[in-house]
PDB file of C-alpha atoms in Angstrom:
ATOM      1  CA  MET A   1      -9.522 -89.576 -77.468  1.00 82.00           C
ATOM      2  CA  ASP A   2      -7.744 -86.718 -75.735  1.00 79.00           C
ATOM      3  CA  GLY A   3     -11.030 -84.890 -75.213  1.00 85.00           C
ATOM      4  CA  PHE A   4     -12.370 -85.553 -78.715  1.00 86.00           C
ATOM      5  CA  GLN A   5     -14.895 -88.057 -80.017  1.00 87.00           C
ATOM      6  CA  PHE A   6     -15.470 -89.934 -83.235  1.00 90.00           C
ATOM      7  CA  ARG A   7     -19.143 -90.397 -84.014  1.00 90.00           C
ATOM      8  CA  LEU A   8     -20.524 -92.481 -86.826  1.00 91.00           C
ATOM      9  CA  ALA A   9     -23.724 -90.922 -88.157  1.00 92.00           C
ATOM     10  CA  ARG A  10     -26.266 -92.043 -90.703  1.00 94.00           C
ATOM     11  CA  LEU A  11     -27.769 -89.024 -92.428  1.00 94.00           C
ATOM     12  CA  GLU A  12     -30.618 -88.699 -94.875  1.00 95.00           C
ATOM     13  CA  GLY A  13     -32.379 -85.542 -95.952  1.00 96.00           C
ATOM     14  CA  ASP A  14     -31.947 -82.128 -94.381  1.00 95.00           C
ATOM     15  CA  PHE A  15     -30.220 -81.511 -91.096  1.00 93.00           C
ATOM     16  CA  VAL A  16     -30.768 -78.182 -89.293  1.00 93.00           C
ATOM     17  CA  TRP A  17     -28.766 -74.999 -89.678  1.00 96.00           C
ATOM     18  CA  HIS A  18     -26.426 -74.710 -86.714  1.00 95.00           C
ATOM     19  CA  SER A  19     -22.931 -73.876 -85.575  1.00 95.00           C
ATOM     20  CA  HIS A  20     -20.668 -75.066 -82.773  1.00 94.00           C
ATOM     21  CA  PRO A  21     -19.224 -72.133 -80.845  1.00 93.00           C
ATOM     22  CA  ASP A  22     -16.612 -74.240 -79.018  1.00 91.00           C
ATOM     23  CA  THR A  23     -15.340 -76.825 -81.483  1.00 92.00           C
ATOM     24  CA  ASP A  24     -14.266 -77.307 -85.049  1.00 93.00           C
ATOM     25  CA  GLU A  25     -16.175 -80.199 -86.629  1.00 95.00           C
ATOM     26  CA  ALA A  26     -14.665 -82.656 -89.081  1.00 94.00           C
ATOM     27  CA  PHE A  27     -16.820 -84.652 -91.511  1.00 96.00           C
ATOM     28  CA  LEU A  28     -15.422 -87.690 -93.279  1.00 94.00           C
ATOM     29  CA  VAL A  29     -17.764 -89.479 -95.680  1.00 95.00           C
ATOM     30  CA  MET A  30     -17.586 -93.260 -95.275  1.00 92.00           C
ATOM     31  CA  ASP A  31     -20.368 -94.178 -97.701  1.00 93.00           C
ATOM     32  CA  GLY A  32     -22.601 -92.151-100.000  1.00 96.00           C
ATOM     33  CA  GLN A  33     -22.449 -88.448-100.634  1.00 97.00           C
ATOM     34  CA  LEU A  34     -22.875 -85.489 -98.296  1.00 97.00           C
ATOM     35  CA  ARG A  35     -23.546 -81.888 -99.152  1.00 98.00           C
ATOM     36  CA  ILE A  36     -22.721 -79.271 -96.551  1.00 97.00           C
ATOM     37  CA  ASP A  37     -24.492 -75.986 -97.073  1.00 97.00           C
ATOM     38  CA  PHE A  38     -22.976 -72.761 -95.840  1.00 97.00           C
ATOM     39  CA  ARG A  39     -24.593 -69.323 -95.827  1.00 97.00           C
ATOM     40  CA  ASP A  40     -22.426 -68.409 -98.805  1.00 96.00           C
ATOM     41  CA  GLY A  41     -22.299 -71.653-100.768  1.00 96.00           C
ATOM     42  CA  ALA A  42     -22.124 -75.422-100.506  1.00 97.00           C
ATOM     43  CA  THR A  43     -19.565 -78.213-100.704  1.00 97.00           C
ATOM     44  CA  THR A  44     -20.298 -81.765-101.770  1.00 97.00           C
ATOM     45  CA  LEU A  45     -18.207 -84.572-100.328  1.00 97.00           C
ATOM     46  CA  ALA A  46     -17.910 -87.979-101.987  1.00 96.00           C
ATOM     47  CA  GLU A  47     -16.910 -91.167-100.203  1.00 93.00           C
ATOM     48  CA  GLY A  48     -13.463 -90.787 -98.655  1.00 90.00           C
ATOM     49  CA  GLU A  49     -13.546 -86.996 -98.727  1.00 92.00           C
ATOM     50  CA  MET A  50     -13.467 -84.804 -95.673  1.00 93.00           C
ATOM     51  CA  LEU A  51     -14.080 -81.246 -94.593  1.00 95.00           C
ATOM     52  CA  ILE A  52     -13.449 -79.368 -91.373  1.00 94.00           C
ATOM     53  CA  VAL A  53     -16.061 -76.777 -90.442  1.00 96.00           C
ATOM     54  CA  PRO A  54     -14.432 -74.144 -88.211  1.00 94.00           C
ATOM     55  CA  LYS A  55     -16.038 -73.343 -84.881  1.00 94.00           C
ATOM     56  CA  GLY A  56     -18.756 -70.718 -85.124  1.00 95.00           C
ATOM     57  CA  VAL A  57     -19.463 -71.252 -88.826  1.00 97.00           C
ATOM     58  CA  GLU A  58     -23.104 -71.922 -89.669  1.00 97.00           C
ATOM     59  CA  HIS A  59     -23.681 -75.044 -91.720  1.00 97.00           C
ATOM     60  CA  LYS A  60     -26.403 -77.516 -92.687  1.00 97.00           C
ATOM     61  CA  PRO A  61     -25.578 -81.073 -93.753  1.00 96.00           C
ATOM     62  CA  PHE A  62     -27.808 -82.596 -96.428  1.00 97.00           C
ATOM     63  CA  ALA A  63     -27.859 -86.080 -97.919  1.00 97.00           C
ATOM     64  CA  GLU A  64     -30.102 -86.851-100.870  1.00 97.00           C
ATOM     65  CA  SER A  65     -29.890 -90.544-100.041  1.00 97.00           C
ATOM     66  CA  GLU A  66     -28.593 -92.292 -96.945  1.00 96.00           C
ATOM     67  CA  CYS A  67     -25.010 -91.370 -96.165  1.00 96.00           C
ATOM     68  CA  LEU A  68     -22.606 -92.727 -93.567  1.00 95.00           C
ATOM     69  CA  VAL A  69     -20.380 -90.091 -92.028  1.00 95.00           C
ATOM     70  CA  MET A  70     -17.643 -90.078 -89.413  1.00 93.00           C
ATOM     71  CA  VAL A  71     -17.889 -86.895 -87.384  1.00 94.00           C
ATOM     72  CA  PHE A  72     -15.103 -85.718 -85.139  1.00 92.00           C
ATOM     73  CA  VAL A  73     -15.765 -83.118 -82.438  1.00 90.00           C
ATOM     74  CA  LYS A  74     -14.948 -82.254 -78.851  1.00 87.00           C
ATOM     75  CA  GLU A  75     -16.507 -84.607 -76.325  1.00 87.00           C
ATOM     76  CA  GLY A  76     -19.918 -83.473 -75.118  1.00 86.00           C
ATOM     77  CA  THR A  77     -20.685 -81.504 -78.279  1.00 88.00           C
ATOM     78  CA  VAL A  78     -24.401 -81.374 -79.071  1.00 87.00           C
ATOM     79  CA  ASN A  79     -24.904 -82.480 -82.674  1.00 90.00           C
ATOM     80  CA  THR A  80     -27.373 -79.689 -83.420  1.00 91.00           C
ATOM     81  CA  GLY A  81     -25.064 -77.073 -81.888  1.00 92.00           C
ATOM     82  CA  ASP A  82     -26.689 -73.744 -81.165  1.00 89.00           C
ATOM     83  CA  ALA A  83     -29.976 -74.656 -82.897  1.00 90.00           C
ATOM     84  CA  PRO A  84     -32.996 -75.238 -80.614  1.00 86.00           C
ATOM     85  CA  ALA A  85     -33.070 -78.876 -79.442  1.00 88.00           C
ATOM     86  CA  GLY A  86     -35.404 -80.878 -81.676  1.00 88.00           C
ATOM     87  CA  GLU A  87     -36.071 -84.239 -83.288  1.00 84.00           C
ATOM     88  CA  LEU A  88     -32.572 -84.404 -84.733  1.00 87.00           C
ATOM     89  CA  THR A  89     -30.831 -83.663 -81.431  1.00 89.00           C
ATOM     90  CA  THR A  90     -29.131 -86.697 -79.900  1.00 86.00           C
ATOM     91  CA  ASP A  91     -27.589 -87.357 -76.497  1.00 82.00           C
ATOM     92  CA  PRO A  92     -23.918 -86.337 -76.716  1.00 81.00           C
ATOM     93  CA  GLU A  93     -23.042 -88.941 -74.074  1.00 75.00           C
ATOM     94  CA  ALA A  94     -24.538 -91.882 -75.983  1.00 72.00           C
ATOM     95  CA  ARG A  95     -22.012 -94.543 -76.953  1.00 65.00           C
ATOM     96  CA  ILE A  96     -22.206 -97.280 -79.509  1.00 57.00           C
TER      97      ILE A  96
ATOM     98  CA  MET B   1      -8.296 -78.765 -86.076  1.00 82.00           C
ATOM     99  CA  ASP B   2      -8.196 -77.603 -82.456  1.00 80.00           C
ATOM    100  CA  GLY B   3      -4.599 -78.766 -82.124  1.00 85.00           C
ATOM    101  CA  PHE B   4      -5.126 -82.092 -83.903  1.00 86.00           C
ATOM    102  CA  GLN B   5      -4.319 -83.227 -87.402  1.00 87.00           C
ATOM    103  CA  PHE B   6      -5.774 -85.667 -89.891  1.00 90.00           C
ATOM    104  CA  ARG B   7      -3.131 -87.381 -91.966  1.00 90.00           C
ATOM    105  CA  LEU B   8      -3.795 -89.625 -94.918  1.00 91.00           C
ATOM    106  CA  ALA B   9      -1.132 -92.329 -95.111  1.00 92.00           C
ATOM    107  CA  ARG B  10      -0.400 -95.044 -97.627  1.00 94.00           C
ATOM    108  CA  LEU B  11       1.134 -98.048 -95.871  1.00 94.00           C
ATOM    109  CA  GLU B  12       2.632-101.239 -97.219  1.00 95.00           C
ATOM    110  CA  GLY B  13       4.697-103.791 -95.337  1.00 96.00           C
ATOM    111  CA  ASP B  14       6.060-103.360 -91.843  1.00 95.00           C
ATOM    112  CA  PHE B  15       6.159-100.083 -89.975  1.00 94.00           C
ATOM    113  CA  VAL B  16       8.431 -99.749 -86.916  1.00 93.00           C
ATOM    114  CA  TRP B  17       7.579-100.510 -83.309  1.00 96.00           C
ATOM    115  CA  HIS B  18       6.903 -97.225 -81.555  1.00 95.00           C
ATOM    116  CA  SER B  19       4.669 -95.378 -79.139  1.00 95.00           C
ATOM    117  CA  HIS B  20       3.544 -91.779 -78.743  1.00 94.00           C
ATOM    118  CA  PRO B  21       4.053 -90.557 -75.191  1.00 93.00           C
ATOM    119  CA  ASP B  22       1.932 -87.417 -75.646  1.00 91.00           C
ATOM    120  CA  THR B  23      -1.002 -88.357 -77.846  1.00 92.00           C
ATOM    121  CA  ASP B  24      -3.557 -91.033 -78.468  1.00 93.00           C
ATOM    122  CA  GLU B  25      -3.529 -92.087 -82.123  1.00 95.00           C
ATOM    123  CA  ALA B  26      -6.606 -93.005 -84.125  1.00 94.00           C
ATOM    124  CA  PHE B  27      -6.424 -95.195 -87.224  1.00 96.00           C
ATOM    125  CA  LEU B  28      -9.324 -95.319 -89.672  1.00 94.00           C
ATOM    126  CA  VAL B  29      -8.896 -97.621 -92.665  1.00 95.00           C
ATOM    127  CA  MET B  30     -10.077 -95.967 -95.899  1.00 92.00           C
ATOM    128  CA  ASP B  31      -9.009 -98.693 -98.315  1.00 93.00           C
ATOM    129  CA  GLY B  32      -7.418-102.107 -97.863  1.00 96.00           C
ATOM    130  CA  GLN B  33      -6.664-103.847 -94.600  1.00 97.00           C
ATOM    131  CA  LEU B  34      -4.382-102.886 -91.729  1.00 97.00           C
ATOM    132  CA  ARG B  35      -3.021-105.038 -88.958  1.00 98.00           C
ATOM    133  CA  ILE B  36      -1.805-103.320 -85.818  1.00 97.00           C
ATOM    134  CA  ASP B  37       0.538-105.415 -83.724  1.00 97.00           C
ATOM    135  CA  PHE B  38       0.787-104.897 -79.988  1.00 97.00           C
ATOM    136  CA  ARG B  39       3.249-106.522 -77.611  1.00 97.00           C
ATOM    137  CA  ASP B  40       0.459-108.796 -76.405  1.00 96.00           C
ATOM    138  CA  GLY B  41      -1.497-109.426 -79.619  1.00 96.00           C
ATOM    139  CA  ALA B  42      -2.738-107.915 -82.859  1.00 97.00           C
ATOM    140  CA  THR B  43      -5.893-106.356 -84.305  1.00 97.00           C
ATOM    141  CA  THR B  44      -6.838-106.382 -87.965  1.00 98.00           C
ATOM    142  CA  LEU B  45      -8.915-103.512 -89.323  1.00 97.00           C
ATOM    143  CA  ALA B  46     -10.936-103.763 -92.517  1.00 96.00           C
ATOM    144  CA  GLU B  47     -12.045-100.813 -94.621  1.00 93.00           C
ATOM    145  CA  GLY B  48     -14.204 -98.471 -92.566  1.00 89.00           C
ATOM    146  CA  GLU B  49     -12.963 -99.818 -89.240  1.00 92.00           C
ATOM    147  CA  MET B  50     -11.072 -97.795 -86.704  1.00 93.00           C
ATOM    148  CA  LEU B  51      -8.972 -98.195 -83.595  1.00 95.00           C
ATOM    149  CA  ILE B  52      -7.568 -95.735 -81.086  1.00 94.00           C
ATOM    150  CA  VAL B  53      -4.129 -96.577 -79.708  1.00 96.00           C
ATOM    151  CA  PRO B  54      -3.744 -94.931 -76.284  1.00 94.00           C
ATOM    152  CA  LYS B  55      -0.721 -92.739 -75.639  1.00 94.00           C
ATOM    153  CA  GLY B  56       2.308 -94.670 -74.522  1.00 95.00           C
ATOM    154  CA  VAL B  57       1.192 -98.024 -75.925  1.00 97.00           C
ATOM    155  CA  GLU B  58       3.734 -99.705 -78.193  1.00 97.00           C
ATOM    156  CA  HIS B  59       2.373-100.710 -81.580  1.00 97.00           C
ATOM    157  CA  LYS B  60       3.501-101.607 -85.092  1.00 97.00           C
ATOM    158  CA  PRO B  61       1.235-101.128 -88.111  1.00 96.00           C
ATOM    159  CA  PHE B  62       1.537-103.713 -90.877  1.00 97.00           C
ATOM    160  CA  ALA B  63      -0.160-103.912 -94.278  1.00 97.00           C
ATOM    161  CA  GLU B  64       0.254-107.011 -96.419  1.00 97.00           C
ATOM    162  CA  SER B  65      -0.729-104.998 -99.480  1.00 97.00           C
ATOM    163  CA  GLU B  66      -1.077-101.264 -99.935  1.00 96.00           C
ATOM    164  CA  CYS B  67      -3.511 -99.730 -97.479  1.00 96.00           C
ATOM    165  CA  LEU B  68      -4.919 -96.207 -97.218  1.00 95.00           C
ATOM    166  CA  VAL B  69      -5.337 -94.997 -93.648  1.00 95.00           C
ATOM    167  CA  MET B  70      -6.567 -91.811 -92.034  1.00 93.00           C
ATOM    168  CA  VAL B  71      -4.497 -91.125 -88.928  1.00 94.00           C
ATOM    169  CA  PHE B  72      -5.553 -88.629 -86.317  1.00 92.00           C
ATOM    170  CA  VAL B  73      -3.040 -87.282 -83.789  1.00 90.00           C
ATOM    171  CA  LYS B  74      -1.955 -84.122 -82.039  1.00 87.00           C
ATOM    172  CA  GLU B  75      -0.312 -81.593 -84.330  1.00 86.00           C
ATOM    173  CA  GLY B  76       3.441 -81.977 -84.539  1.00 85.00           C
ATOM    174  CA  THR B  77       3.405 -85.678 -83.659  1.00 88.00           C
ATOM    175  CA  VAL B  78       6.276 -87.588 -85.252  1.00 87.00           C
ATOM    176  CA  ASN B  79       4.846 -90.610 -87.082  1.00 90.00           C
ATOM    177  CA  THR B  80       7.510 -92.964 -85.769  1.00 91.00           C
ATOM    178  CA  GLY B  81       7.009 -91.712 -82.209  1.00 92.00           C
ATOM    179  CA  ASP B  82       9.775 -92.673 -79.792  1.00 89.00           C
ATOM    180  CA  ALA B  83      11.546 -94.957 -82.289  1.00 91.00           C
ATOM    181  CA  PRO B  84      14.875 -93.695 -83.655  1.00 86.00           C
ATOM    182  CA  ALA B  85      14.273 -91.486 -86.725  1.00 88.00           C
ATOM    183  CA  GLY B  86      14.712 -93.557 -89.874  1.00 87.00           C
ATOM    184  CA  GLU B  87      13.543 -94.092 -93.429  1.00 84.00           C
ATOM    185  CA  LEU B  88       9.883 -94.215 -92.380  1.00 87.00           C
ATOM    186  CA  THR B  89      10.024 -90.981 -90.398  1.00 89.00           C
ATOM    187  CA  THR B  90       8.266 -88.074 -92.115  1.00 86.00           C
ATOM    188  CA  ASP B  91       8.167 -84.352 -91.435  1.00 83.00           C
ATOM    189  CA  PRO B  92       5.280 -83.718 -89.003  1.00 80.00           C
ATOM    190  CA  GLU B  93       4.794 -80.242 -90.484  1.00 75.00           C
ATOM    191  CA  ALA B  94       4.339 -81.440 -94.070  1.00 72.00           C
ATOM    192  CA  ARG B  95       0.940 -80.619 -95.573  1.00 65.00           C
ATOM    193  CA  ILE B  96      -0.828 -82.074 -98.559  1.00 57.00           C
TER     194      ILE B  96
END
């Protein structure tokens, strides 16, 4: 909507360290628990809790067990941001 | 974030018919059930479901019993849109 996208993601285990130079990124936990590590600490989100990671801030999502998360970012944003493309990188144009 | 706002709203009963000429509006149901009436029909959202109402489209949220909804719109959007300000109108600059 209006140049932004909602993405529903299923996370388990460690994501990669990355940042998004051009977009803030909002995480809203729909089911389970999500920890977001920062270089200077970590925040744990329970179901129904949300956090906005400002553009340019390095972070690494982690879920000990499967977690369902709504992610909100600018359209076309690569999920792994400035990290080298890898197994966790998905097509930003994919729709469900 | 980036000119948009997440707003957590508790709804019960009938909202007013309105539209937002300048912003799409996303509804994500966190708890309960929300019906959104349109001039040509209605959609009911269960917990975890979402809907984006395009800018300019008339709609009226309705919750038979209390419902917790995350609403995502451009910053400064008046919740009752183009409807006359009334009891349901809230300050778009209020923060929680």
